[in-house]
XYZ file of C-alpha atoms in Angstrom:
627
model
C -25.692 -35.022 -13.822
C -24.623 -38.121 -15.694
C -28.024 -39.946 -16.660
C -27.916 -43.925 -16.611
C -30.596 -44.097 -19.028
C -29.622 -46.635 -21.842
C -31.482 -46.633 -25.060
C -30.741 -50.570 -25.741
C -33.767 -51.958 -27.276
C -35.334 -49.270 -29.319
C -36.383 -50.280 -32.575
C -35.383 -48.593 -35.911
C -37.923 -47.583 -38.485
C -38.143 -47.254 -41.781
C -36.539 -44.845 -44.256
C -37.401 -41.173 -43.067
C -38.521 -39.035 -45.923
C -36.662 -36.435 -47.632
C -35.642 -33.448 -46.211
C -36.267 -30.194 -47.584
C -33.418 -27.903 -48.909
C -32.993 -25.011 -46.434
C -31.578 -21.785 -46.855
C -28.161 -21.041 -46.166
C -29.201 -18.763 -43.447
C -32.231 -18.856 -42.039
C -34.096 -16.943 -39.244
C -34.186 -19.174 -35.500
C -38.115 -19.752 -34.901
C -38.142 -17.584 -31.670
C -41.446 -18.189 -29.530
C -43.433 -14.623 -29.075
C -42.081 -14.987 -25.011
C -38.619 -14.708 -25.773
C -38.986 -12.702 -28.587
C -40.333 -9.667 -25.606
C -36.762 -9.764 -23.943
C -35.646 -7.636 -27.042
C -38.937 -5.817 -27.165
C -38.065 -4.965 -23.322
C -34.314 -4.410 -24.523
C -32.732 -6.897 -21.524
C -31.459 -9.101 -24.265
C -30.524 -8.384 -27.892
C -30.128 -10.435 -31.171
C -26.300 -9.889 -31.374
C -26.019 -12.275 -28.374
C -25.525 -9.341 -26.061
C -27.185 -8.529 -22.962
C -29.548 -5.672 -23.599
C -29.393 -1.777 -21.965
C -32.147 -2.785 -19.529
C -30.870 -6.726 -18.758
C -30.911 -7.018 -14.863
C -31.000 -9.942 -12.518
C -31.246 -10.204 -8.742
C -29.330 -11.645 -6.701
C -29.051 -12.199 -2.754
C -26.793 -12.693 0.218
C -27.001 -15.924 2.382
C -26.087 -16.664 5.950
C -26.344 -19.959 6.718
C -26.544 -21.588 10.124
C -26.990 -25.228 10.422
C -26.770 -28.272 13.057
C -26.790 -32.055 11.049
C -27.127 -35.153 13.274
C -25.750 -38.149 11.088
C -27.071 -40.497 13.868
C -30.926 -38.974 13.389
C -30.645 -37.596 10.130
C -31.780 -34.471 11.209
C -31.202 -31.236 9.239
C -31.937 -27.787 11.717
C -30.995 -24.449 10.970
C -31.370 -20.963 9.913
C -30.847 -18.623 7.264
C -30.956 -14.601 7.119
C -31.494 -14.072 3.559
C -30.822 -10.127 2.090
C -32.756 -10.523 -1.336
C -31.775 -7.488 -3.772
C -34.512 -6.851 -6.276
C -32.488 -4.965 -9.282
C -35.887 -5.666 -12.004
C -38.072 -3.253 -12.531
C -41.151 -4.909 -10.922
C -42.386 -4.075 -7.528
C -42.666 -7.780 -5.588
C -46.035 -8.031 -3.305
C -44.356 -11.348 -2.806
C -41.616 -13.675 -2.889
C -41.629 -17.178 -4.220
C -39.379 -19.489 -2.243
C -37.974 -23.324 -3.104
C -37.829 -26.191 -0.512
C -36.261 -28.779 -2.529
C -36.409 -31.484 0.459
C -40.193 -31.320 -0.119
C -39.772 -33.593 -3.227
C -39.737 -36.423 0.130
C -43.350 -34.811 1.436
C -46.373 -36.909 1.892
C -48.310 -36.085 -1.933
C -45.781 -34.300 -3.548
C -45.583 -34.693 -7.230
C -42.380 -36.978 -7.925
C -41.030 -38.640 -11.306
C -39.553 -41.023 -9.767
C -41.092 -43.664 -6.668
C -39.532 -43.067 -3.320
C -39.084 -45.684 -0.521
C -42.367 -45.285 2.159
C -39.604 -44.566 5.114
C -38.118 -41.308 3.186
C -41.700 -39.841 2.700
C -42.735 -37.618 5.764
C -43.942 -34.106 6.600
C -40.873 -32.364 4.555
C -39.771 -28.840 5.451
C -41.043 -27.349 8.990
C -40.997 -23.832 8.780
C -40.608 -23.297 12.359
C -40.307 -19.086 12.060
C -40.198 -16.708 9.254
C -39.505 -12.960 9.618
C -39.786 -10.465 7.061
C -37.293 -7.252 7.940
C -37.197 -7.864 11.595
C -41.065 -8.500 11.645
C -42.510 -11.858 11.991
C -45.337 -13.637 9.410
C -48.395 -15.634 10.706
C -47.849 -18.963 9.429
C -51.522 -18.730 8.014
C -50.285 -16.062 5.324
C -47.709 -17.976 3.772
C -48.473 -20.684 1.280
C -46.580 -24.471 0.494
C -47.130 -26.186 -2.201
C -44.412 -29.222 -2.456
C -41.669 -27.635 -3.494
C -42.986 -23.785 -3.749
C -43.438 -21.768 -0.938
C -45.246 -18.066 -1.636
C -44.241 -15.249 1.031
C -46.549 -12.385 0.998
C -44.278 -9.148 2.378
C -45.814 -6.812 4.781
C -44.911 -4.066 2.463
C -44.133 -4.539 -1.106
C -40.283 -4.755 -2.011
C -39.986 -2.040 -5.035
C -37.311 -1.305 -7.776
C -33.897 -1.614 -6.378
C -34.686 -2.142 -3.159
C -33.663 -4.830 -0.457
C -35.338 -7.299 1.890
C -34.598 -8.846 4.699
C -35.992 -12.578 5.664
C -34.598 -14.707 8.117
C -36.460 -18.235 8.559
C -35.898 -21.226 11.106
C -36.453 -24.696 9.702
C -36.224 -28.463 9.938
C -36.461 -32.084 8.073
C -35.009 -34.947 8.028
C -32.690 -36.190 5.409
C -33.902 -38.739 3.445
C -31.995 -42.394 3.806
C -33.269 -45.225 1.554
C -33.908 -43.238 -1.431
C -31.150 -41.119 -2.740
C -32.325 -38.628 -5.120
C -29.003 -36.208 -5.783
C -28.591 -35.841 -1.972
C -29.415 -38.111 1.267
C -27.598 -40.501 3.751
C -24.537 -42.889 1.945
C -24.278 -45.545 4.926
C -24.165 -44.947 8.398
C -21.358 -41.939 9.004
C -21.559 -40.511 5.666
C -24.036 -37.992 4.153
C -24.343 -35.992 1.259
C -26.621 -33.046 2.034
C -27.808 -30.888 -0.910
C -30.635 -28.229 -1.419
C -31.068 -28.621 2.535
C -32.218 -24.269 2.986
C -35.141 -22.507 2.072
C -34.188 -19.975 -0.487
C -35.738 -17.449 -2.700
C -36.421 -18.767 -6.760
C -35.390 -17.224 -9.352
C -37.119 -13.879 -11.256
C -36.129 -13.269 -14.224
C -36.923 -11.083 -17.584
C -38.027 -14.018 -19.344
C -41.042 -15.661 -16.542
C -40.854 -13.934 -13.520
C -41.045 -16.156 -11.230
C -39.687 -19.401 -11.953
C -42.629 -21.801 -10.652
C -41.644 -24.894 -11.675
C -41.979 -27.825 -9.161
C -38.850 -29.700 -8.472
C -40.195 -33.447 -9.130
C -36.625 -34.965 -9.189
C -36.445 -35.170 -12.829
C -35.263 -31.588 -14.078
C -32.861 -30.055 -12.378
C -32.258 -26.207 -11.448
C -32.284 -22.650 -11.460
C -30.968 -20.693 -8.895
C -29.410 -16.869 -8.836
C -26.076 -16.013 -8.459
C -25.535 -14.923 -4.584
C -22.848 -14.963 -1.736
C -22.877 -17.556 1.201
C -21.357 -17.767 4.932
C -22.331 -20.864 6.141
C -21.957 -22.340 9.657
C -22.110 -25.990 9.572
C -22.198 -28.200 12.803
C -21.656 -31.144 13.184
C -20.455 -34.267 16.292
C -16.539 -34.937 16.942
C -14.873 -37.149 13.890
C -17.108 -35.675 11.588
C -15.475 -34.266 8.345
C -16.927 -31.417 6.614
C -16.467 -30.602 2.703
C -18.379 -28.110 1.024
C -18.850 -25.329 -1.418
C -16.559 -22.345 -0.726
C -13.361 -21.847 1.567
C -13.427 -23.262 4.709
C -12.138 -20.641 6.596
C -11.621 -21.607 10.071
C -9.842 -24.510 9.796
C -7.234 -24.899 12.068
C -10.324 -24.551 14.410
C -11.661 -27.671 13.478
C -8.708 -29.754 12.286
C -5.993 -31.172 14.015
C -2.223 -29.788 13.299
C -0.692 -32.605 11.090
C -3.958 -33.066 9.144
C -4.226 -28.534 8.516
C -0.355 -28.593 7.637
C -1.186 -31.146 5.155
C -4.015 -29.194 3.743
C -2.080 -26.213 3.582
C 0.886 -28.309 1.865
C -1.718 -29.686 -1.089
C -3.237 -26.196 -1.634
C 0.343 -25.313 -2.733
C 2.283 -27.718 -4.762
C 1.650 -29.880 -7.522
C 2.114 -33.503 -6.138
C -0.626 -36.087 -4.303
C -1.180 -35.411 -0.771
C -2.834 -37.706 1.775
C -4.481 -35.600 4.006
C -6.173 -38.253 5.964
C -5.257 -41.533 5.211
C -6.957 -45.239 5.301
C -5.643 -46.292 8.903
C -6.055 -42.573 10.455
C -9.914 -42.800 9.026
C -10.367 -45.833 11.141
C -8.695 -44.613 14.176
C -10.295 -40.740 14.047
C -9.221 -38.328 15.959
C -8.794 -35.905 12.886
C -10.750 -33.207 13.933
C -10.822 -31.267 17.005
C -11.837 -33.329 20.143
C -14.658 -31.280 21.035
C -18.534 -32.866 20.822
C -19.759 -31.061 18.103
C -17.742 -28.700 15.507
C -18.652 -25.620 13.529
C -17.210 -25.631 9.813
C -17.111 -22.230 8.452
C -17.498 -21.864 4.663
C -17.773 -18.620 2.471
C -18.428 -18.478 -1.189
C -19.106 -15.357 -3.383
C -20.859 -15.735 -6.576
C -22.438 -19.174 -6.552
C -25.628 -20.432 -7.750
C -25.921 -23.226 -4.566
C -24.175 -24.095 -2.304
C -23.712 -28.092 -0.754
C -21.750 -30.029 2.260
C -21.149 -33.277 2.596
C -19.820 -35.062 5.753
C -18.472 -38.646 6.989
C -16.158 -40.074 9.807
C -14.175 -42.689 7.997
C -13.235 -41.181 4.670
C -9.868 -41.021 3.164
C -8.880 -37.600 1.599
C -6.641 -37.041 -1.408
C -5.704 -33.691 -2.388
C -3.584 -32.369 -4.774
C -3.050 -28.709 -6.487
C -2.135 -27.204 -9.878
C -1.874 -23.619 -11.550
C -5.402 -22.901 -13.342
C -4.205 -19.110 -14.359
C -0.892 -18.838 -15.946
C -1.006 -15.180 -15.835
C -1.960 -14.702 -12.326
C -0.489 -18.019 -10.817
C -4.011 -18.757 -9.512
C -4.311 -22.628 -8.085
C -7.238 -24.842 -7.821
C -7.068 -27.958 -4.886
C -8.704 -31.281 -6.047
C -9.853 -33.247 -3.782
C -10.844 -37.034 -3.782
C -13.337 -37.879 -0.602
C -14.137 -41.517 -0.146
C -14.705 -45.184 1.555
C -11.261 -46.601 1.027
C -13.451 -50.072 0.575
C -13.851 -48.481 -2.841
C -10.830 -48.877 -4.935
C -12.019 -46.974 -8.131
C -11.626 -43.962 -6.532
C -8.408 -44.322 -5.577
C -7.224 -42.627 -8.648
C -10.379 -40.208 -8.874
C -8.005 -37.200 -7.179
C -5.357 -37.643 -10.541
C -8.666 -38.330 -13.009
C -9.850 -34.614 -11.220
C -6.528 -32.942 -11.648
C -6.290 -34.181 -15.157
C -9.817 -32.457 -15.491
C -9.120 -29.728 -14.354
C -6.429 -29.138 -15.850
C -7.516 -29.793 -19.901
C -10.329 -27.460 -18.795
C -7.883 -25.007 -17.916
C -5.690 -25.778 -21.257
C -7.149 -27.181 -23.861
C -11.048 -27.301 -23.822
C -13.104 -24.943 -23.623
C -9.342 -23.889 -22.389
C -10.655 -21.386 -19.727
C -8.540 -20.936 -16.287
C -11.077 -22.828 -13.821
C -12.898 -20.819 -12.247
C -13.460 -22.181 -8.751
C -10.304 -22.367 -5.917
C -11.071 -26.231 -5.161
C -13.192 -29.174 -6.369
C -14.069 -31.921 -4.431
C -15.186 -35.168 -5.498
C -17.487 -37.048 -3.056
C -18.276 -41.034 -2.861
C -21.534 -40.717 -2.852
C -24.609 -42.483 -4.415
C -25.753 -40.123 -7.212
C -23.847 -38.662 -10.664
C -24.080 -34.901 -8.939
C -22.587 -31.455 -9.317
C -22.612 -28.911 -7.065
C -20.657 -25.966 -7.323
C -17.112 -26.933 -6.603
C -18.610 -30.556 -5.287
C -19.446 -33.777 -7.108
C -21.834 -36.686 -5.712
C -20.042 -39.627 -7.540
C -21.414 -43.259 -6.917
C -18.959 -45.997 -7.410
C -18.298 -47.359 -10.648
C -16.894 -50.752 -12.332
C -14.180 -50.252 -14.410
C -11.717 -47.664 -14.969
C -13.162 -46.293 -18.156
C -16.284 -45.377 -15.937
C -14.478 -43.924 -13.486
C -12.591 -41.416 -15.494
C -15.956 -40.474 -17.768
C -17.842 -39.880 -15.050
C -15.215 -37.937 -13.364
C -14.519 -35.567 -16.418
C -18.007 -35.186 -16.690
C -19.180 -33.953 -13.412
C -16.184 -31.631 -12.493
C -17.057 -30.170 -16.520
C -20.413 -28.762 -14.943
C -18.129 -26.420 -13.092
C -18.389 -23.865 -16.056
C -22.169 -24.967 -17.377
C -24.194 -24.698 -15.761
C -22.775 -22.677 -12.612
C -19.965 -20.368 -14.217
C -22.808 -19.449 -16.628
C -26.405 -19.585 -14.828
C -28.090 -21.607 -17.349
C -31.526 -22.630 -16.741
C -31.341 -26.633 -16.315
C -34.857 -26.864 -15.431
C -35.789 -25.592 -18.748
C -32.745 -25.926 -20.894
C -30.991 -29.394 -20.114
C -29.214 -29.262 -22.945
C -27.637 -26.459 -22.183
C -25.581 -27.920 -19.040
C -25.488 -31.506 -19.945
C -24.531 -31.502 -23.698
C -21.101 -29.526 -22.527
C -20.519 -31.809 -19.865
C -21.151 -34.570 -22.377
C -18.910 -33.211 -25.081
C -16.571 -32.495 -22.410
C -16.692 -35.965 -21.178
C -15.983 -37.288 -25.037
C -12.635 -35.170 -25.380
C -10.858 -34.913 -22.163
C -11.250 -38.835 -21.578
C -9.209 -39.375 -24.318
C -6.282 -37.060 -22.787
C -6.632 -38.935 -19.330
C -6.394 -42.247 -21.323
C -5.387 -41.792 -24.881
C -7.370 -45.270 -25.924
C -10.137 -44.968 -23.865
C -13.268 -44.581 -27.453
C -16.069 -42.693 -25.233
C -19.551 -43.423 -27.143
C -21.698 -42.415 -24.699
C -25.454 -42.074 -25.586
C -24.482 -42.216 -29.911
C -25.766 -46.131 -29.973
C -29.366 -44.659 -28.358
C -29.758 -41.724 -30.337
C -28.713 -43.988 -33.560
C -31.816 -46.322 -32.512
C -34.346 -43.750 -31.681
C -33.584 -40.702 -34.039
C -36.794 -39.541 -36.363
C -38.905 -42.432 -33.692
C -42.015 -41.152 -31.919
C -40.162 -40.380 -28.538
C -37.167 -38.032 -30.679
C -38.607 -34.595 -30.544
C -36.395 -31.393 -31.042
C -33.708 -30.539 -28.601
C -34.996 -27.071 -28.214
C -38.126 -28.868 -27.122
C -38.415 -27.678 -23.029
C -36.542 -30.067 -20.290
C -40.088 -29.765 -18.159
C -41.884 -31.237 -21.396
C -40.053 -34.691 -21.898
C -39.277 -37.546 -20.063
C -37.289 -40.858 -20.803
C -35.816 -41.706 -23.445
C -36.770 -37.918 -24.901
C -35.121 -36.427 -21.875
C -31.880 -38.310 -22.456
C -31.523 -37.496 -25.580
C -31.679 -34.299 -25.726
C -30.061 -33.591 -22.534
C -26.824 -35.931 -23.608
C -25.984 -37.180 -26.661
C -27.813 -34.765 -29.431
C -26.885 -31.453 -27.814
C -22.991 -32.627 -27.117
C -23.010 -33.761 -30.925
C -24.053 -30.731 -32.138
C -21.559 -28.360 -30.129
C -18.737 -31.153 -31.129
C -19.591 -30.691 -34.980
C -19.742 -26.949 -34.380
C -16.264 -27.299 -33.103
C -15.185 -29.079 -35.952
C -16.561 -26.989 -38.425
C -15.296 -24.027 -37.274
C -11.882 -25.067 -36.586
C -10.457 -25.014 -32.814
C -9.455 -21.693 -32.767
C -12.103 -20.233 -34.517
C -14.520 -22.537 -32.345
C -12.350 -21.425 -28.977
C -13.080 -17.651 -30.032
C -16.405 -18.224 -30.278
C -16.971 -19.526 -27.085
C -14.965 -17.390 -25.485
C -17.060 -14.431 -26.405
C -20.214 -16.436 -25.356
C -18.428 -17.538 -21.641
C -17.209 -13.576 -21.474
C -20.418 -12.052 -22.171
C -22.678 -14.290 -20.620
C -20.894 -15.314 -17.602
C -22.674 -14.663 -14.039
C -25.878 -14.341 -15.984
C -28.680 -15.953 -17.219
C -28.607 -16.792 -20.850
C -31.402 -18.350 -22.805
C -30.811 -20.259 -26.022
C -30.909 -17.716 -28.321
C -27.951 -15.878 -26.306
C -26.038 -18.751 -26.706
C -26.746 -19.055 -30.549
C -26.167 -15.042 -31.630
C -23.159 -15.361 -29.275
C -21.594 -17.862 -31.091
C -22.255 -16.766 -34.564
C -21.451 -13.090 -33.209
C -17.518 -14.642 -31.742
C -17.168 -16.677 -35.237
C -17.973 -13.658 -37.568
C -20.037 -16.203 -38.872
C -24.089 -17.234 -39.423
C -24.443 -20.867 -38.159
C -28.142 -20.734 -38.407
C -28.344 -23.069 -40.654
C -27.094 -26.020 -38.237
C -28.595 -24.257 -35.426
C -31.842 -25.028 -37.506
C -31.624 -28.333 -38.397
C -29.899 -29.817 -35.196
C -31.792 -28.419 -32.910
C -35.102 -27.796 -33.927
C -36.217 -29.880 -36.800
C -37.166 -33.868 -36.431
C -34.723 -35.977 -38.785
C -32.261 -38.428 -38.140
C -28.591 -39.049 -38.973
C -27.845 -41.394 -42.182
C -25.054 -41.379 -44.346
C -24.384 -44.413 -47.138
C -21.735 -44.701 -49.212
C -23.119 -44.521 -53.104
C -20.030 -45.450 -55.238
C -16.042 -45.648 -55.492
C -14.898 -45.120 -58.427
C -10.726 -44.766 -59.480
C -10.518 -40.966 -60.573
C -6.748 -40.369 -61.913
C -4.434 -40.304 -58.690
C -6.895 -41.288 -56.732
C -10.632 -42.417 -56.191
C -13.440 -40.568 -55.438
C -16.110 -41.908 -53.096
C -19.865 -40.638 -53.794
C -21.522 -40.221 -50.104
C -25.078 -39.806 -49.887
C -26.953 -37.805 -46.972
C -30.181 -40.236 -46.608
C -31.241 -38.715 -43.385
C -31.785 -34.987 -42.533
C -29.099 -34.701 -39.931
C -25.631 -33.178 -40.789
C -23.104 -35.471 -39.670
C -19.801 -35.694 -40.591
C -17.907 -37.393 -43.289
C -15.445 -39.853 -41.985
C -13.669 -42.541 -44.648
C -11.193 -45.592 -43.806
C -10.131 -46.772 -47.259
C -8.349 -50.276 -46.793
C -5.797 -51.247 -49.257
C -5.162 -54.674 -50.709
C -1.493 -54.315 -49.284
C -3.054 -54.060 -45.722
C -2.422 -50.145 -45.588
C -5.026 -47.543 -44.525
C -6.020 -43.862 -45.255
C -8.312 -41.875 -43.512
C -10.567 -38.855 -44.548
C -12.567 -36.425 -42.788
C -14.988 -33.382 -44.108
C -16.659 -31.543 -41.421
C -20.758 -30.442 -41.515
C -20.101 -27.569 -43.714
C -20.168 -29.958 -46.714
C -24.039 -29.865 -45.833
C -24.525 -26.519 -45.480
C -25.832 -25.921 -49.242
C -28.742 -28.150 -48.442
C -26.337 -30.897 -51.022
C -28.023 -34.301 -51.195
C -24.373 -35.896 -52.185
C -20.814 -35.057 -51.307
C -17.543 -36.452 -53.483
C -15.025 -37.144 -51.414
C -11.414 -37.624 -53.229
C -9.233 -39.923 -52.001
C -5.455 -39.876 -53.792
C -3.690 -42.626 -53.743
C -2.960 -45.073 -56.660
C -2.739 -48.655 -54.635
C -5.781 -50.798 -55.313
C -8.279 -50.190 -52.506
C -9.651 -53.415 -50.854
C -12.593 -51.843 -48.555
C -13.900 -48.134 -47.926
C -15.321 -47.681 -44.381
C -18.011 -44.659 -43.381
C -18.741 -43.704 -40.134
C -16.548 -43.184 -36.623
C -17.420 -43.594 -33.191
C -18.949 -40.172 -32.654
C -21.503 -40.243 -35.753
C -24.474 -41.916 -35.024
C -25.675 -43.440 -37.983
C -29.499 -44.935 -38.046
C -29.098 -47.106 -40.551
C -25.259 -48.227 -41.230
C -25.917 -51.507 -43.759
C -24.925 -49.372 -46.470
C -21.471 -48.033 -44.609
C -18.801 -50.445 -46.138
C -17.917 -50.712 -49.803
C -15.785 -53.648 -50.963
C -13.981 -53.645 -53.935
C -14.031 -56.203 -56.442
């Protein structure tokens, strides 16, 4: 999710004071919690899964009629829940994300009086065939505890299958809800089972609409059913659809999933006239997907659809389809389906330069800055510049957090700084001018303030302005520095071995950290350290320039605790320029100063500090001018 928070008016303080020298090298502060997983051996400090990792998982059949007119969500799902820990389950805890809209549930945000109702009705839950008294199960907002009949051991399987209802909420759009009147984005809308992992067990958290999720990787068949006209898009392949499409609209489908140009698959004059799907009074979209962590649909009667296709896997000629879904009223998305393919393709190629994983992508007009896997809830934007950053950004999320099961309720930064540094480099290869600076100018303001605690800090502990920043801006700075420290095949390597090793789990931090070091042959602790758990703030000042034979050598000063990077625009009195660049490691000593030589023997008329991705708290001392 792309947060809107902007930073605008926070103040700066004064000078922070000095940092102390660190070791090269030093240990990660691990709390005693995590620190069990390698006590318990189901994670190691290498970066490696331990001998005893495990994680469960589940199968999901999905059946479920949505009303557009009433807003009515009713269904079922048969859920076969595999318990591969250890631990024998007396119970199981289940989420019901829709209950964020119940009457007295505990929400972040304030929701419009019409949205708030009763929430989920659990009309009838079975455990293995056998039904459970509605008097032995508990709700509690979001939560939902399931006592079993008979305790589900070690390696054994369960059974539930539960009938439910709500109504989707209309006026305020949290991540899913109505868009206008024939066209709905419909998230989180079944009951399903949380996750239980090595590190809490259960994961109890309440969804309040500020953190987002944690879900297991499972498979899903899902039956979706909705009136005549009505469109469906959704995670997975849709599988039976030249039952629900008509002829010209499934050969044109079939034509986009194959070649590399635009197709219109339903265009702005045959949205208004319908008569795209087949004519009977209600249709039944059939989706699977295998190896997901959620699944979403979304659904309207007078949306154009783009599509195009491209190869994602070189070596096995695997193709992704892109889709573009949306009002044609809104003309920034009319080149959303070529921002998406562009997207796709750098992630693919050139960063993190990983085949996409997914067979299609669609991007949704919606009302939210969403990602689902292989769907996007994009609002409309402004300008062209927003359209393509928010683009890039959402479809990113494909590989973190769903290729790699992160934990966003806990661990924001773990989803959202990729996406963000993501964002930052393939905008520039959609649009080779476009300068993202996205969240720098806010974490600038409020670095070393009251409300900038550490990044490794827990999502479910901050809010505001602490939430942004170290969802957004501070974690995406610190992987981009990493990057260029390390060099981009070095840093590709790296993260290779992370994505290889940890994909279709559940890494914590720590995973992520021993990974990398373990794929660079290298002990970035250091960094690690001081950009993500110690306070500080980012200040570099240029000290002196002084001509030094061929050349001059400019004195830079580290002020603030913060490794940043070094970057120098030296302005000659002829109107020429020369740029220089040194990456973090020049910090890595603990160094207070850094000489940077600059050769050249023309008189220098200015010497700049600073570029658009380094934040810099307090910049008055960024510009030297000669005399």
């Amino acid at each position: 999710m792309k947060s809107l928070l902007l930073a605008a008016s926070l103040l700066a303080l004064g000078p922070f004071a000095a940092f102390a020298q660190q070791a090269a090298a030093p240990n990660l502060p691990v709390p005693r919690n995590l620190q069990a997983t390698y006590t318990k051996g189901t994670r190691s400090p290498d970066g490696q899964p331990g001998p005893n990792y495990w994680q469960n998982t589940a199968d999901y059949a999905i059946k479920v009629n949505f009303d557009p007119a009433t807003r009515r969500v009713q269904g079922t799902v048969d859920i076969k829940y595999q318990n591969n820990s250890p631990d024998e389950l007396p119970r199981l805890l289940l989420k019901l994300y829709p209950n964020l809209y119940q009457q007295g549930a505990p929400r972040a945000s304030r929701m419009e009086p019409e949205d708030i109702g009763e929430g989920v009705k659990i009309e009838a839950l079975a455990v293995n065939g056998q039904a459970v008294d509605a008097a032995k199960w508990r709700v509690q907002a979001t939560n939902m505890l399931v006592p079993l009949p008979q305790a589900l051991g070690s390696m054994q399987s369960t059974q539930l299958t539960i009938a439910y209802s709500y109504t989707l909420n209309k006026s305020s759009h949290m991540r899913t809800g109505e868009i206008e009147p024939g066209a709905d984005f419909v998230a989180y809308f079944f009951p399903r089972v949380a996750v239980y992992d090595d590190i809490d067990g259960w994961n109890e958290f309440a969804y309040n609409g500020q953190q987002e999720f944690y879900n297991d990787f499972c498979n899903f068949t899902a039956d979706i059913t909705v009136p005549r006209d009505f469109l469906v898009w959704a995670t997975g392949d849709l599988t039976n659809a030249e039952q629900v499409l008509g002829k010209a609209y499934l050969k044109r489908l079939r034509e986009a999933e194959k070649k590399d140009g635009y197709t219109t698959i339903v265009s702005r004059q045959e949205a208004e006239r319908r008569g795209i799907t087949a004519p009977n009074a209600q249709n039944t979209w059939h989706f699977e997907a295998r190896d997901v962590t959620d699944f979403a649909f979304a659904t309207a009667d007078h949306y154009v659809w783009q599509a195009t296709s491209l190869v994602v896997d070189p070596k096995t000629k695997r193709r992704t389809r892109v889709d573009a879904v949306y009002n044609p009223k809104h003309q920034d998305y009319e080149e959303v389906v070529q921002f998406g393919r562009k997207t796709v393709e750098a992630m693919s190629y050139t960063f993190p330069k990983w085949p996409f994983p997914y067979p299609h992508i669609t991007v949704f007009d919606g009302l939210d800055q969403m990602e689902y896997p292989m769907m996007v809830n994009d609002n409309p934007v402004e300008t062209r510049a927003d359209a393509i950053t928010l683009t890039d950004h959402e479809i990113f999320h494909t590989m973190f957090p769903f290729y790699m099961g992160t934990n966003e309720t806990k661990y924001g930064w773990m989803d959202e700084g990729w996406a963000t540094i993501g964002e930052w480099l393939i905008s520039s290869i959609i649009a080779p001018k476009l300068d993202d600076d996205y969240g720098i100018a806010p974490y600038a303001g409020a670095a070393a303030t009251e409300v900038d605690v550490p990044i490794a800090t827990l999502s479910t502990q901050q809010t505001g302005t602490a939430f942004f920043l170290n969802s957004y801006p501070k974690p995406g700075l610190g992987y981009l520095y990493v990057k260029d420290m390390l060099g981009d095949e070095l840093f590709t390597k790296a993260l290779h071995h992370y994505i290889e090793t940890w994909h279709g789990k559940h890494p914590m931090p720590y995973d992520f950290f021993n990974a990398m070091n373990a794929g660079a042959s290298r002990n970035l602790n250091w960094f690690w350290q001081r950009w993500f758990f110690d306070a500080g703030y980012p200040d570099l000042a240029i000290q002196s320039v002084t001509k030094q034979g061929a050349g001059y050598d400019v004195l830079v000063a580290a002020k603030g605790s913060k490794p940043v990077p070094i970057d120098l625009t030296i302005t000659y009195t002829d109107g020429t320029t020369q740029q220089a660049h040194r990456s973090v490691a020049v910090w890595e000593t603990g160094a207070r100063t850094v000489t940077v030589n600059v050769p050249g023997d023309k008189a220098v008329k200015q010497v700049k500090l600073g570029s658009t991705l380094v934040p810099d708290s307090y910049p008055q001392d960024n510009v030297w001018t000669g005399r």
